[in-house]
mmCIF file of C-alpha atoms in Angstrom:
data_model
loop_
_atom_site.group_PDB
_atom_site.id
_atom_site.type_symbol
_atom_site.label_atom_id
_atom_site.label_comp_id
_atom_site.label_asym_id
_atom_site.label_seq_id
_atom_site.Cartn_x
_atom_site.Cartn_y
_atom_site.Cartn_z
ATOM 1 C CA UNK A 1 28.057 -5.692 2.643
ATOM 2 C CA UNK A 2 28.245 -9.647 3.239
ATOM 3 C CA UNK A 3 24.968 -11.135 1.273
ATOM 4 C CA UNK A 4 26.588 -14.522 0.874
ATOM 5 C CA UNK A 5 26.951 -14.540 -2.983
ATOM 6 C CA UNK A 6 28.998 -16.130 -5.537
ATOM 7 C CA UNK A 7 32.317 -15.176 -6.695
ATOM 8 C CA UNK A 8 32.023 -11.950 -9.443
ATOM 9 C CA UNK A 9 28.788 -10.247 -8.274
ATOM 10 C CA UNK A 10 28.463 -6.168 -7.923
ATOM 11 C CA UNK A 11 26.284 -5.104 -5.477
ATOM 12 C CA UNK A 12 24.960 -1.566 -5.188
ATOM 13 C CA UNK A 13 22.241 0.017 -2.867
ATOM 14 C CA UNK A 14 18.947 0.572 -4.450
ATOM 15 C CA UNK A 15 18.508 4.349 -3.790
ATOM 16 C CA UNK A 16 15.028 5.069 -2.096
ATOM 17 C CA UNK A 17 15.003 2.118 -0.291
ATOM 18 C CA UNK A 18 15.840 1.406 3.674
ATOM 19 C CA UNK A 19 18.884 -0.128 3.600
ATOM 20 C CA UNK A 20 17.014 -3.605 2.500
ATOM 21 C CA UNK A 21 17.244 -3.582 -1.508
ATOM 22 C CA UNK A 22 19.819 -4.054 -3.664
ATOM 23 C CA UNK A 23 20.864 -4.694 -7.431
ATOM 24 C CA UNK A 24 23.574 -7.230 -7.902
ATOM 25 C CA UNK A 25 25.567 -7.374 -11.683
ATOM 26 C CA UNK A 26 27.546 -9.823 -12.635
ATOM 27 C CA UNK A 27 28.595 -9.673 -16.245
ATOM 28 C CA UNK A 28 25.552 -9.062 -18.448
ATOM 29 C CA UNK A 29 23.338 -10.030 -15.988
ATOM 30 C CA UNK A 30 21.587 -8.212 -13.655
ATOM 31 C CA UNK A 31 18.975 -9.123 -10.186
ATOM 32 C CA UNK A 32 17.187 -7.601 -7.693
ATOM 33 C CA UNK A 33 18.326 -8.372 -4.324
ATOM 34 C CA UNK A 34 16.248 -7.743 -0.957
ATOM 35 C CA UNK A 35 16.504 -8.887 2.827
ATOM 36 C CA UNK A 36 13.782 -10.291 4.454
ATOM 37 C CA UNK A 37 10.766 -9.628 2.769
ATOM 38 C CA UNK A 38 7.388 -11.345 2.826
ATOM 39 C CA UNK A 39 7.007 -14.977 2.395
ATOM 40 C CA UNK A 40 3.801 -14.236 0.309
ATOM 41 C CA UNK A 41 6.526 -12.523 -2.456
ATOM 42 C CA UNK A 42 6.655 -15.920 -3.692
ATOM 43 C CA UNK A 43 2.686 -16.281 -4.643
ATOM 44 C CA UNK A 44 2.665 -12.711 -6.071
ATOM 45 C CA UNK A 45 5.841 -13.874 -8.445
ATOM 46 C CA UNK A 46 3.730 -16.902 -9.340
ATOM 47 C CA UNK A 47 0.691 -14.849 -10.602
ATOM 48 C CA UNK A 48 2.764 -12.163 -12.435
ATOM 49 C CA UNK A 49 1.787 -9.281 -10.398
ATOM 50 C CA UNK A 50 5.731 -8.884 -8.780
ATOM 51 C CA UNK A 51 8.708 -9.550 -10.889
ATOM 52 C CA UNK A 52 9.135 -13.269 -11.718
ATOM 53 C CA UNK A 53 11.535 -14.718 -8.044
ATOM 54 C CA UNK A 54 14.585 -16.151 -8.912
ATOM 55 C CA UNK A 55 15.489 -17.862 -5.785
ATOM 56 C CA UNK A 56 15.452 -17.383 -2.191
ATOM 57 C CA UNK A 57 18.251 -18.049 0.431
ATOM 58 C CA UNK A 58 19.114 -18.302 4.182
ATOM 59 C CA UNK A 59 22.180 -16.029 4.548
ATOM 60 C CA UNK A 60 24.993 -16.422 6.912
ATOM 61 C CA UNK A 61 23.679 -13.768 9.739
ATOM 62 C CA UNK A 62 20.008 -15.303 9.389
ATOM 63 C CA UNK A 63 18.025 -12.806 6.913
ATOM 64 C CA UNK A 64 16.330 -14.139 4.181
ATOM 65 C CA UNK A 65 17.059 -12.983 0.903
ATOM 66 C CA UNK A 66 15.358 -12.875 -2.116
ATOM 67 C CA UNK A 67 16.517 -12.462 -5.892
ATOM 68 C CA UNK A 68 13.906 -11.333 -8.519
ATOM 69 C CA UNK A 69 14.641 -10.640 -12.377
ATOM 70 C CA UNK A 70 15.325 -6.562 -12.587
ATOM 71 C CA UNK A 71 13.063 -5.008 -14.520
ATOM 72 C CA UNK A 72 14.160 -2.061 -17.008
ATOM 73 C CA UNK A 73 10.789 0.648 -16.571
ATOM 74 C CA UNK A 74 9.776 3.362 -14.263
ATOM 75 C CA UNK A 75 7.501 4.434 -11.765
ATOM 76 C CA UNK A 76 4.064 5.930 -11.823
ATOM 77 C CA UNK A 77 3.560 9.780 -12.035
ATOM 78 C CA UNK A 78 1.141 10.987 -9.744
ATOM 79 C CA UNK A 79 -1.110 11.617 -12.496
ATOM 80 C CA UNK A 80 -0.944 7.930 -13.851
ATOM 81 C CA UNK A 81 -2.701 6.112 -10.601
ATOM 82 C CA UNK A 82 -6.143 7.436 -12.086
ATOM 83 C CA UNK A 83 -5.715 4.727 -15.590
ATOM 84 C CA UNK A 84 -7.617 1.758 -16.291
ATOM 85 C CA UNK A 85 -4.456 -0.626 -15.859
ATOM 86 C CA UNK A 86 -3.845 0.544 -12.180
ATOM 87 C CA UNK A 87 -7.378 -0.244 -11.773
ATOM 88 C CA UNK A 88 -7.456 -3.559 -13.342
ATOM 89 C CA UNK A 89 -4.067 -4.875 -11.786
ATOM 90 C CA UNK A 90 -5.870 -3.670 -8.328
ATOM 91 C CA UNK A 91 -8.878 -5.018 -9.382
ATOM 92 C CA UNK A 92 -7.460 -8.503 -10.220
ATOM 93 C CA UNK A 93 -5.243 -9.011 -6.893
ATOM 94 C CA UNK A 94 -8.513 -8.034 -4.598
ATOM 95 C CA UNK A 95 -10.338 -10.272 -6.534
ATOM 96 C CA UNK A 96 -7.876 -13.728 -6.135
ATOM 97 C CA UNK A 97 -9.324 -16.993 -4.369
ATOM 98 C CA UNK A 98 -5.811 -18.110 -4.720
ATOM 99 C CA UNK A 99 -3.891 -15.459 -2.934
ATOM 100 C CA UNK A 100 -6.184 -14.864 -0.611
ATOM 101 C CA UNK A 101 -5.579 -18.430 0.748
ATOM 102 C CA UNK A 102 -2.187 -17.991 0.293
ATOM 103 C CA UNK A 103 -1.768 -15.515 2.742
ATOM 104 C CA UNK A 104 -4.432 -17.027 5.076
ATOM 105 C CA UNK A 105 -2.103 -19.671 5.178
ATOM 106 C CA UNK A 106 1.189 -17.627 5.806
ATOM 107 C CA UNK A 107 -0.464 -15.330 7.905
ATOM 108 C CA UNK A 108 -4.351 -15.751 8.392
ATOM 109 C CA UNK A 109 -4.745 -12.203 10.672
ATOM 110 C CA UNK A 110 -7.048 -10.139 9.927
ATOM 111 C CA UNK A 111 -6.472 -6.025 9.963
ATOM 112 C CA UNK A 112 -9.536 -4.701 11.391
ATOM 113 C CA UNK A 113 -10.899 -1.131 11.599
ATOM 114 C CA UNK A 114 -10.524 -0.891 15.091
ATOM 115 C CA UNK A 115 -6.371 -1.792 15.011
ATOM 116 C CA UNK A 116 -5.966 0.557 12.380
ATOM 117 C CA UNK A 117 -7.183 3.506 14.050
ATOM 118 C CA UNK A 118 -5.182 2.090 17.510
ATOM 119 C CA UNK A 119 -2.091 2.138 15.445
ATOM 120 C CA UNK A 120 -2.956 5.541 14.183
ATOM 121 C CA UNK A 121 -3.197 6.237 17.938
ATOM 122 C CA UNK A 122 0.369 4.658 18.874
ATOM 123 C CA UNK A 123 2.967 7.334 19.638
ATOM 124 C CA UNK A 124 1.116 10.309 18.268
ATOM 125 C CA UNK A 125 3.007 13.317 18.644
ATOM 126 C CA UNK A 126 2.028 15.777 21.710
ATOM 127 C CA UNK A 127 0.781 18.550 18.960
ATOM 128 C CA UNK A 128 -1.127 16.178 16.681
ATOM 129 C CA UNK A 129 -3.017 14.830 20.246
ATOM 130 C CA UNK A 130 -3.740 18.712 20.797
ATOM 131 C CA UNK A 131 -4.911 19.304 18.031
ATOM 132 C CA UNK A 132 -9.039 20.227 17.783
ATOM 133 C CA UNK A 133 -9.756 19.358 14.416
ATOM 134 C CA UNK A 134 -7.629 15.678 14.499
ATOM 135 C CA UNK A 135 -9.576 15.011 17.300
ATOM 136 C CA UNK A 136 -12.952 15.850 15.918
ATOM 137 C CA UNK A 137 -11.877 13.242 12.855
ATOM 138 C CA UNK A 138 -10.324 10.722 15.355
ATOM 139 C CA UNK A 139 -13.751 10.710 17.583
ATOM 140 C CA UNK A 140 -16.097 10.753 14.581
ATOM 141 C CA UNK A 141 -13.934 7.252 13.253
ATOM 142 C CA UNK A 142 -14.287 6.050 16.560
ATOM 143 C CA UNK A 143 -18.024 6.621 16.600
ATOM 144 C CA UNK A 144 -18.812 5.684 12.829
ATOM 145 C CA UNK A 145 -15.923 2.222 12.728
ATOM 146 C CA UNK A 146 -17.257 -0.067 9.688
ATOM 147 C CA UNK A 147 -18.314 -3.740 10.794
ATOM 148 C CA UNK A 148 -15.398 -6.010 8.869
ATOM 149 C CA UNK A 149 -17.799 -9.250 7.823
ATOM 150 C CA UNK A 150 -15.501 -11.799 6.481
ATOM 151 C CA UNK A 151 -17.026 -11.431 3.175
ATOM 152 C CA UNK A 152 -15.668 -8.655 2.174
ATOM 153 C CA UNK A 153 -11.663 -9.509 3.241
ATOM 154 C CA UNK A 154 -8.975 -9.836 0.593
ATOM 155 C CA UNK A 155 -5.433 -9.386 0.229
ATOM 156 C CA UNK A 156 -4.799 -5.764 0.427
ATOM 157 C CA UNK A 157 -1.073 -4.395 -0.315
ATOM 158 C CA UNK A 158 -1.483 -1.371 2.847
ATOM 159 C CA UNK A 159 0.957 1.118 0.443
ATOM 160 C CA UNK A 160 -0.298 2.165 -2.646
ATOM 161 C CA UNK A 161 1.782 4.957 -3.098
ATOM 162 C CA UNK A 162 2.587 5.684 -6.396
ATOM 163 C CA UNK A 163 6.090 4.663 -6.227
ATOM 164 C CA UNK A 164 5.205 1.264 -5.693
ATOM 165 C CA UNK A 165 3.887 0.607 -9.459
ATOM 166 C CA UNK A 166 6.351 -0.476 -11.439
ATOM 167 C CA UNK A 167 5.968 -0.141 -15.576
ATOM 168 C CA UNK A 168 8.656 -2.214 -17.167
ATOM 169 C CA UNK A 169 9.924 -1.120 -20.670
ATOM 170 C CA UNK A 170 7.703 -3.969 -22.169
ATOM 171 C CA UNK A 171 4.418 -1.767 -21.018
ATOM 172 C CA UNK A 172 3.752 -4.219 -18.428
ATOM 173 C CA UNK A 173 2.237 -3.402 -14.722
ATOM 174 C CA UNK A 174 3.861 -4.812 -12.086
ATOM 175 C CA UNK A 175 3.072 -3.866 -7.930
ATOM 176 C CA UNK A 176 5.756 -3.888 -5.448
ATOM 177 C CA UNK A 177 6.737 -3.135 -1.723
ATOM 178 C CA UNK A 178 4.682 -6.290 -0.087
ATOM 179 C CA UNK A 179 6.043 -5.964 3.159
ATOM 180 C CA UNK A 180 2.572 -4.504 4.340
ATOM 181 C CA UNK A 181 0.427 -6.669 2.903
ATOM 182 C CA UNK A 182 -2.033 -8.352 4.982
ATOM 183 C CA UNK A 183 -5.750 -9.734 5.173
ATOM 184 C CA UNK A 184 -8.539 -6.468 4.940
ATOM 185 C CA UNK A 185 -11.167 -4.423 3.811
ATOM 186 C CA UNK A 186 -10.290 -4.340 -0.095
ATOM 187 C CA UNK A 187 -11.803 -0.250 0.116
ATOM 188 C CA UNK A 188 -8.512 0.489 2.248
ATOM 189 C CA UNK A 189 -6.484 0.112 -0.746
ATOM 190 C CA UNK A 190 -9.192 1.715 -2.818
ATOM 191 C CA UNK A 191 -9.478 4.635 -0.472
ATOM 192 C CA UNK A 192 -5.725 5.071 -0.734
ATOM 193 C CA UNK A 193 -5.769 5.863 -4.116
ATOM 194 C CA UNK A 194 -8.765 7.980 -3.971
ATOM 195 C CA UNK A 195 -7.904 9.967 -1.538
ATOM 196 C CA UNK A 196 -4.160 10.676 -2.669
ATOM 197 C CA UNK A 197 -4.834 10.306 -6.524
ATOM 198 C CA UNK A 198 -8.364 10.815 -7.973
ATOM 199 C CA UNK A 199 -10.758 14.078 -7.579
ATOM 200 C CA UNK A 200 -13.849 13.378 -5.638
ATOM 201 C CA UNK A 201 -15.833 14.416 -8.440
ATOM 202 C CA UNK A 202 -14.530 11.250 -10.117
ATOM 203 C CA UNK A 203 -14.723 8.724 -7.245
ATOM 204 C CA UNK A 204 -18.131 6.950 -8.291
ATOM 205 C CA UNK A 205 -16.921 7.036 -11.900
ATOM 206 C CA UNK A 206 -13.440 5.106 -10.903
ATOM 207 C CA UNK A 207 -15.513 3.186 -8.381
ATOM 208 C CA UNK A 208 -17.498 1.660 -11.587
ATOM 209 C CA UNK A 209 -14.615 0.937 -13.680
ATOM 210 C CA UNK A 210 -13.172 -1.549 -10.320
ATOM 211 C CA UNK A 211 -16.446 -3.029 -10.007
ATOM 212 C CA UNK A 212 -18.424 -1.442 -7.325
ATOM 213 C CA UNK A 213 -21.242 0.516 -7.565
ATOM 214 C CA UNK A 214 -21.212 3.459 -5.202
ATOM 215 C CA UNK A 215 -24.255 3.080 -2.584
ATOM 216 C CA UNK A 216 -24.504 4.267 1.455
ATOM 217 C CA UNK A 217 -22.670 1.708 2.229
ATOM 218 C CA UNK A 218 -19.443 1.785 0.038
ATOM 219 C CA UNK A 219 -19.864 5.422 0.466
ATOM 220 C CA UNK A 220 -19.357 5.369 4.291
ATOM 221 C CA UNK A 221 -16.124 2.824 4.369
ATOM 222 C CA UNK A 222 -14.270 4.816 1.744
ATOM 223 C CA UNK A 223 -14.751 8.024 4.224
ATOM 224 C CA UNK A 224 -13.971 6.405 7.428
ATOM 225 C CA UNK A 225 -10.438 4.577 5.681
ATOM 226 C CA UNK A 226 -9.847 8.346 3.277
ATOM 227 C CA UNK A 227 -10.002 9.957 6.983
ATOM 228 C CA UNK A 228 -7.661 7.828 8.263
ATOM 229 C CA UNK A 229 -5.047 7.216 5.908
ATOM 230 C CA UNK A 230 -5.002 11.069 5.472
ATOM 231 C CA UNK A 231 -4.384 10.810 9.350
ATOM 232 C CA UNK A 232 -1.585 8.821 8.737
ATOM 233 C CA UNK A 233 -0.076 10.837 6.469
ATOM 234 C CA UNK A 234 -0.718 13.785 8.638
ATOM 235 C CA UNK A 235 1.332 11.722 11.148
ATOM 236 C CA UNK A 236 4.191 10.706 9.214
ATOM 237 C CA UNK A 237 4.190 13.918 7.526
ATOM 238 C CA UNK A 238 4.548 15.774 11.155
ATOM 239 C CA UNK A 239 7.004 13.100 12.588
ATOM 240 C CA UNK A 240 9.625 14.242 9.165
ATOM 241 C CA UNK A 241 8.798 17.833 9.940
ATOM 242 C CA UNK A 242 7.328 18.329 6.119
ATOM 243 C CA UNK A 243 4.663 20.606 7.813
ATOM 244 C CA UNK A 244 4.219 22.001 3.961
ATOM 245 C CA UNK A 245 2.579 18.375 3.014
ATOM 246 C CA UNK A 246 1.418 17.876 6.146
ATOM 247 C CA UNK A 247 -0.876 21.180 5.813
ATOM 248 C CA UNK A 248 -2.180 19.879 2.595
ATOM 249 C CA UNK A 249 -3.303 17.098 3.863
ATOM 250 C CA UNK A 250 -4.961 18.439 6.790
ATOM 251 C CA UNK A 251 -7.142 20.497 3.511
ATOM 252 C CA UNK A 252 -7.610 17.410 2.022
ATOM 253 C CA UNK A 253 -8.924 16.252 5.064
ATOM 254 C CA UNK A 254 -11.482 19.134 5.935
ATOM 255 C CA UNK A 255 -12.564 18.751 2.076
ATOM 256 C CA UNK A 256 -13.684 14.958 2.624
ATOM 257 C CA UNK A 257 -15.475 15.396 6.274
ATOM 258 C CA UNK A 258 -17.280 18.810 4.496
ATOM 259 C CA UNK A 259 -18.873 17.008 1.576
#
């Protein structure tokens, strides 16, 4: 692969990845190379919250790419996405004047309620459209959509799977995978993790620790985004033919709409 670098780098795939990320060596040191990611990446590096960017270059068949330092750590288990630091690091990026404006600047759409459940809509397999149950959830989101005031809009990261967190070596929290990120409804992101990571019973209790108290109205936009991101995942799950997970969900999804 061509990525326009100096004389003596290695590069090597980054397994898990599309075809986009890469490590480069050279000697003792050692990058992280990507094509083509966000222009935000920059304002994230600034504020700590990616790993530090190194530089950023206009390669010979047009992509963009990107060097950042490589950090020595691991993923998030499953089990992990429920901690105080999670929350916190979440907490904090929601919470930013400045990269709020940032991407305002770079990109000042805003993801509405109404687009999200159209591009649930997009290309939905023939059995998932036949389905009775989907379509009881789809009309109910349709019927119950949350007004978006511009209030409430932050940065949201729109993948909070928990391969995404990053714990270096040092113990430090980093969040990666921007690609997605876009102006929203912060409770998107908040319902993500709820609704893959934390027992109900504990919602209002992890809801406190991020800042919010629970009330009607929080109460109703974590259901209608939970429903739909578990939609999603129904979707994606269907479209890789992992009808094991994709059965799960569709319990995790009867378990939100009964309580």
């Amino acid at each position: 692969m061509d990525l326009d670098l100096d004389a003596g780098w290695k590069i090597s795939a980054v397994s898990g990845n599309t075809g986009s990320a890469y490590m480069g060596t050279r000697a003792s040191q050692k990058i992280f190379l990507k094509r083509n990611t966000s222009p935000f990446l920059a304002a994230l590096s600034a504020e700590g919250i990616t790993p530090k960017l190194i530089w950023t270059k206009r390669i010979a068949n047009g992509d963009v790419l990107i060097a950042q330092d490589w950090i020595n750590g691991r993923t998030l288990t499953a089990t992990e996405m429920t901690s105080d630091r999670v929350i916190q690091l979440l907490r904090r990026i929601h919470n930013s004047v400045i990269l709020r404006e940032i991407l305002q600047q770079i990109d000042g759409r805003v993801l509405q309620p109404r687009q999200m459940l159209n591009d649930y809509l997009c290309d939905l397999p023939v059995a998932l459209q036949a389905n009775h149950f989907l379509n009881h959830v789809v009309d109910s989101l349709k019927n119950n959509m949350p007004h978006l005031i511009p209030e409430w809009v932050t940065v949201t990261h729109g993948d909070l799977n928990h391969n995404n967190w990053l714990l270096a070596d040092s113990q430090r929290l980093y969040l990666v995978d921007w690609d997605q990120a876009i102006l929203a409804d912060p409770l998107y992101d908040v319902s993500f993790i709820l609704v893959n990571y934390v027992p109900q019973t504990d919602w209002q209790q992890w809801l406190l620790a991020y800042g919010l108290t629970w009330n009607k109205q929080v109460a109703l936009r974590i259901k209608w985004y939970g429903e739909l991101i578990l939609l999603d995942i129904i979707k994606e799950q269907y479209q890789h033919q992992r009808f094991t997970t994709m059965n799960q969900c569709i319990l995790r999804l009867q378990k939100i709409i009964d309580k």
